Amino acid sequence: VITILIEEGTEGVVGTTATGSFSSVSSITEADLPQNAPLTPGIITVTGPTAGTQHTATGSEILLEGTASDATVSVWVNGYKLQLYKPGKTTWNYIAKTEFGNMKRGTNVYRIVARNEKNEILDSFDYTVTFNPR
């Protein structure tokens, strides 16, 4: 059973107790969602920093940007649900940064997954970034 509360306040916080402490909601991970074969292959793409399937970076931060279909309800990158992505939006972005721990020296593969309202996979795509700092 999943209970969803739609209220104003801090994300992931259910409320306060009499002592003022907060109770956190447990997060759903991508591993908990359907792992079906893509229903609409080819609808998710990467448009930047280099369009296609790979990029070579010399700086410690890049902005991955791309497109998805208007049937997309959520976009996930390496198991992380993009928090600012709005359902039906046809563009998405993700910050990869050494400081965040999601980009390291050498080869980095970003698995990008678009999901529908039933959390089924619409499409998945691998984008490789080779980070060679100067």
PDB file of C-alpha atoms in Angstrom:
ATOM      1  CA  VAL A   1       0.000   0.000   0.000  1.00  0.00           C
ATOM      2  CA  ILE A   2       1.362   3.403  -0.956  1.00  0.00           C
ATOM      3  CA  THR A   3      -0.074   6.534   0.602  1.00  0.00           C
ATOM      4  CA  ILE A   4       0.587   9.777  -1.228  1.00  0.00           C
ATOM      5  CA  LEU A   5       0.079  13.072   0.542  1.00  0.00           C
ATOM      6  CA  ILE A   6      -0.193  16.206  -1.561  1.00  0.00           C
ATOM      7  CA  GLU A   7       0.482  19.086   0.774  1.00  0.00           C
ATOM      8  CA  GLU A   8       2.637  22.141   1.032  1.00  0.00           C
ATOM      9  CA  GLY A   9       5.908  21.840   2.893  1.00  0.00           C
ATOM     10  CA  THR A  10       9.335  20.311   2.641  1.00  0.00           C
ATOM     11  CA  GLU A  11       9.645  17.431   0.152  1.00  0.00           C
ATOM     12  CA  GLY A  12       9.774  14.025   1.859  1.00  0.00           C
ATOM     13  CA  VAL A  13       8.574  15.344   5.217  1.00  0.00           C
ATOM     14  CA  VAL A  14       5.230  14.073   6.494  1.00  0.00           C
ATOM     15  CA  GLY A  15       4.848  16.407   9.435  1.00  0.00           C
ATOM     16  CA  THR A  16       6.051  17.253  12.888  1.00  0.00           C
ATOM     17  CA  THR A  17       5.562  15.472  16.143  1.00  0.00           C
ATOM     18  CA  ALA A  18       4.849  17.153  19.474  1.00  0.00           C
ATOM     19  CA  THR A  19       8.604  17.423  20.030  1.00  0.00           C
ATOM     20  CA  GLY A  20       9.115  19.146  16.681  1.00  0.00           C
ATOM     21  CA  SER A  21      11.038  16.302  15.055  1.00  0.00           C
ATOM     22  CA  PHE A  22      10.271  15.309  11.492  1.00  0.00           C
ATOM     23  CA  SER A  23       9.196  11.949  10.083  1.00  0.00           C
ATOM     24  CA  SER A  24      10.592  11.137   6.633  1.00  0.00           C
ATOM     25  CA  VAL A  25       8.795   9.233   3.892  1.00  0.00           C
ATOM     26  CA  SER A  26      10.732   6.282   2.523  1.00  0.00           C
ATOM     27  CA  SER A  27      11.823   6.799  -1.074  1.00  0.00           C
ATOM     28  CA  ILE A  28      10.842   4.589  -3.970  1.00  0.00           C
ATOM     29  CA  THR A  29      13.871   3.428  -5.888  1.00  0.00           C
ATOM     30  CA  GLU A  30      13.919   2.633  -9.579  1.00  0.00           C
ATOM     31  CA  ALA A  31      14.610  -1.009  -8.684  1.00  0.00           C
ATOM     32  CA  ASP A  32      11.110  -1.095  -7.108  1.00  0.00           C
ATOM     33  CA  LEU A  33       9.488  -0.145 -10.441  1.00  0.00           C
ATOM     34  CA  PRO A  34       8.588  -2.321 -13.458  1.00  0.00           C
ATOM     35  CA  GLN A  35      11.601  -3.511 -15.468  1.00  0.00           C
ATOM     36  CA  ASN A  36       9.731  -4.121 -18.728  1.00  0.00           C
ATOM     37  CA  ALA A  37      11.192  -3.914 -22.211  1.00  0.00           C
ATOM     38  CA  PRO A  38      10.862  -0.354 -23.590  1.00  0.00           C
ATOM     39  CA  LEU A  39       7.343   0.304 -24.895  1.00  0.00           C
ATOM     40  CA  THR A  40       8.341   3.139 -27.257  1.00  0.00           C
ATOM     41  CA  PRO A  41      12.038   2.809 -28.116  1.00  0.00           C
ATOM     42  CA  GLY A  42      13.728   5.892 -29.525  1.00  0.00           C
ATOM     43  CA  ILE A  43      11.694   8.571 -27.721  1.00  0.00           C
ATOM     44  CA  ILE A  44      14.470   9.667 -25.356  1.00  0.00           C
ATOM     45  CA  THR A  45      17.577  11.420 -26.665  1.00  0.00           C
ATOM     46  CA  VAL A  46      20.540  13.417 -25.422  1.00  0.00           C
ATOM     47  CA  THR A  47      20.990  16.791 -27.126  1.00  0.00           C
ATOM     48  CA  GLY A  48      23.841  18.162 -25.042  1.00  0.00           C
ATOM     49  CA  PRO A  49      26.578  18.693 -24.182  1.00  0.00           C
ATOM     50  CA  THR A  50      27.134  16.602 -27.333  1.00  0.00           C
ATOM     51  CA  ALA A  51      24.172  15.127 -29.186  1.00  0.00           C
ATOM     52  CA  GLY A  52      24.230  11.375 -29.627  1.00  0.00           C
ATOM     53  CA  THR A  53      25.652   8.725 -27.337  1.00  0.00           C
ATOM     54  CA  GLN A  54      28.955  10.092 -26.004  1.00  0.00           C
ATOM     55  CA  HIS A  55      30.882  13.141 -24.893  1.00  0.00           C
ATOM     56  CA  THR A  56      34.428  13.878 -23.714  1.00  0.00           C
ATOM     57  CA  ALA A  57      34.654  16.345 -20.834  1.00  0.00           C
ATOM     58  CA  THR A  58      37.664  18.215 -19.476  1.00  0.00           C
ATOM     59  CA  GLY A  59      35.791  20.205 -16.831  1.00  0.00           C
ATOM     60  CA  SER A  60      34.437  18.754 -13.590  1.00  0.00           C
ATOM     61  CA  GLU A  61      30.785  19.547 -14.363  1.00  0.00           C
ATOM     62  CA  ILE A  62      28.458  19.020 -17.318  1.00  0.00           C
ATOM     63  CA  LEU A  63      24.767  19.526 -17.951  1.00  0.00           C
ATOM     64  CA  LEU A  64      23.162  16.561 -19.684  1.00  0.00           C
ATOM     65  CA  GLU A  65      20.146  17.736 -21.667  1.00  0.00           C
ATOM     66  CA  GLY A  66      17.723  15.837 -23.824  1.00  0.00           C
ATOM     67  CA  THR A  67      14.258  15.209 -25.147  1.00  0.00           C
ATOM     68  CA  ALA A  68      11.472  12.788 -24.272  1.00  0.00           C
ATOM     69  CA  SER A  69       7.922  12.240 -25.506  1.00  0.00           C
ATOM     70  CA  ASP A  70       4.932  14.037 -24.023  1.00  0.00           C
ATOM     71  CA  ALA A  71       3.785  10.639 -22.665  1.00  0.00           C
ATOM     72  CA  THR A  72       6.743  10.690 -20.250  1.00  0.00           C
ATOM     73  CA  VAL A  73       5.759  11.091 -16.596  1.00  0.00           C
ATOM     74  CA  SER A  74       9.203  10.664 -15.025  1.00  0.00           C
ATOM     75  CA  VAL A  75      12.836  10.617 -16.128  1.00  0.00           C
ATOM     76  CA  TRP A  76      15.482   8.683 -14.211  1.00  0.00           C
ATOM     77  CA  VAL A  77      19.270   8.901 -14.565  1.00  0.00           C
ATOM     78  CA  ASN A  78      21.267   6.056 -13.011  1.00  0.00           C
ATOM     79  CA  GLY A  79      18.416   5.279 -10.633  1.00  0.00           C
ATOM     80  CA  TYR A  80      17.846   8.924  -9.609  1.00  0.00           C
ATOM     81  CA  LYS A  81      14.421  10.404 -10.391  1.00  0.00           C
ATOM     82  CA  LEU A  82      14.795  13.917 -11.788  1.00  0.00           C
ATOM     83  CA  GLN A  83      13.001  16.074  -9.215  1.00  0.00           C
ATOM     84  CA  LEU A  84      12.403  19.116 -11.419  1.00  0.00           C
ATOM     85  CA  TYR A  85      11.038  17.164 -14.384  1.00  0.00           C
ATOM     86  CA  LYS A  86       7.305  17.755 -14.889  1.00  0.00           C
ATOM     87  CA  PRO A  87       5.080  15.069 -16.477  1.00  0.00           C
ATOM     88  CA  GLY A  88       4.485  15.668 -20.179  1.00  0.00           C
ATOM     89  CA  LYS A  89       7.464  17.990 -20.577  1.00  0.00           C
ATOM     90  CA  THR A  90       9.452  17.120 -23.697  1.00  0.00           C
ATOM     91  CA  THR A  91      12.850  18.255 -22.375  1.00  0.00           C
ATOM     92  CA  TRP A  92      14.907  17.166 -19.366  1.00  0.00           C
ATOM     93  CA  ASN A  93      18.310  17.938 -17.825  1.00  0.00           C
ATOM     94  CA  TYR A  94      20.702  16.474 -15.266  1.00  0.00           C
ATOM     95  CA  ILE A  95      23.854  17.882 -13.673  1.00  0.00           C
ATOM     96  CA  ALA A  96      26.844  15.531 -13.598  1.00  0.00           C
ATOM     97  CA  LYS A  97      29.559  16.896 -11.331  1.00  0.00           C
ATOM     98  CA  THR A  98      32.583  15.463  -9.560  1.00  0.00           C
ATOM     99  CA  GLU A  99      31.601  17.360  -6.414  1.00  0.00           C
ATOM    100  CA  PHE A 100      28.214  15.566  -6.423  1.00  0.00           C
ATOM    101  CA  GLY A 101      29.922  12.195  -6.826  1.00  0.00           C
ATOM    102  CA  ASN A 102      28.062  11.386 -10.041  1.00  0.00           C
ATOM    103  CA  MET A 103      31.035  11.959 -12.372  1.00  0.00           C
ATOM    104  CA  LYS A 104      34.502  10.517 -11.930  1.00  0.00           C
ATOM    105  CA  ARG A 105      37.744  10.405 -13.879  1.00  0.00           C
ATOM    106  CA  GLY A 106      37.513   8.079 -16.877  1.00  0.00           C
ATOM    107  CA  THR A 107      34.362   6.518 -18.302  1.00  0.00           C
ATOM    108  CA  ASN A 108      30.951   7.401 -16.878  1.00  0.00           C
ATOM    109  CA  VAL A 109      27.818   5.730 -18.246  1.00  0.00           C
ATOM    110  CA  TYR A 110      24.513   7.487 -17.600  1.00  0.00           C
ATOM    111  CA  ARG A 111      21.445   5.258 -18.020  1.00  0.00           C
ATOM    112  CA  ILE A 112      18.508   7.514 -18.844  1.00  0.00           C
ATOM    113  CA  VAL A 113      15.025   6.010 -18.489  1.00  0.00           C
ATOM    114  CA  ALA A 114      11.662   7.555 -19.408  1.00  0.00           C
ATOM    115  CA  ARG A 115       8.604   6.124 -17.608  1.00  0.00           C
ATOM    116  CA  ASN A 116       4.849   6.475 -18.109  1.00  0.00           C
ATOM    117  CA  GLU A 117       1.992   6.987 -15.615  1.00  0.00           C
ATOM    118  CA  LYS A 118       2.125   3.269 -14.689  1.00  0.00           C
ATOM    119  CA  ASN A 119       5.897   3.593 -14.082  1.00  0.00           C
ATOM    120  CA  GLU A 120       6.516   1.331 -17.078  1.00  0.00           C
ATOM    121  CA  ILE A 121       9.643   1.962 -19.133  1.00  0.00           C
ATOM    122  CA  LEU A 122       8.880   3.910 -22.292  1.00  0.00           C
ATOM    123  CA  ASP A 123      12.508   4.049 -23.389  1.00  0.00           C
ATOM    124  CA  SER A 124      16.007   3.733 -21.969  1.00  0.00           C
ATOM    125  CA  PHE A 125      19.236   5.102 -23.313  1.00  0.00           C
ATOM    126  CA  ASP A 126      22.926   4.954 -22.313  1.00  0.00           C
ATOM    127  CA  TYR A 127      25.059   8.074 -22.667  1.00  0.00           C
ATOM    128  CA  THR A 128      28.810   7.806 -22.057  1.00  0.00           C
ATOM    129  CA  VAL A 129      30.905  10.675 -20.771  1.00  0.00           C
ATOM    130  CA  THR A 130      34.685  10.287 -20.711  1.00  0.00           C
ATOM    131  CA  PHE A 131      36.097  12.689 -18.131  1.00  0.00           C
ATOM    132  CA  ASN A 132      39.729  13.597 -18.821  1.00  0.00           C
ATOM    133  CA  PRO A 133      40.630  16.588 -16.623  1.00  0.00           C
ATOM    134  CA  ARG A 134      43.438  18.819 -17.796  1.00  0.00           C
TER     135      ARG A 134
END
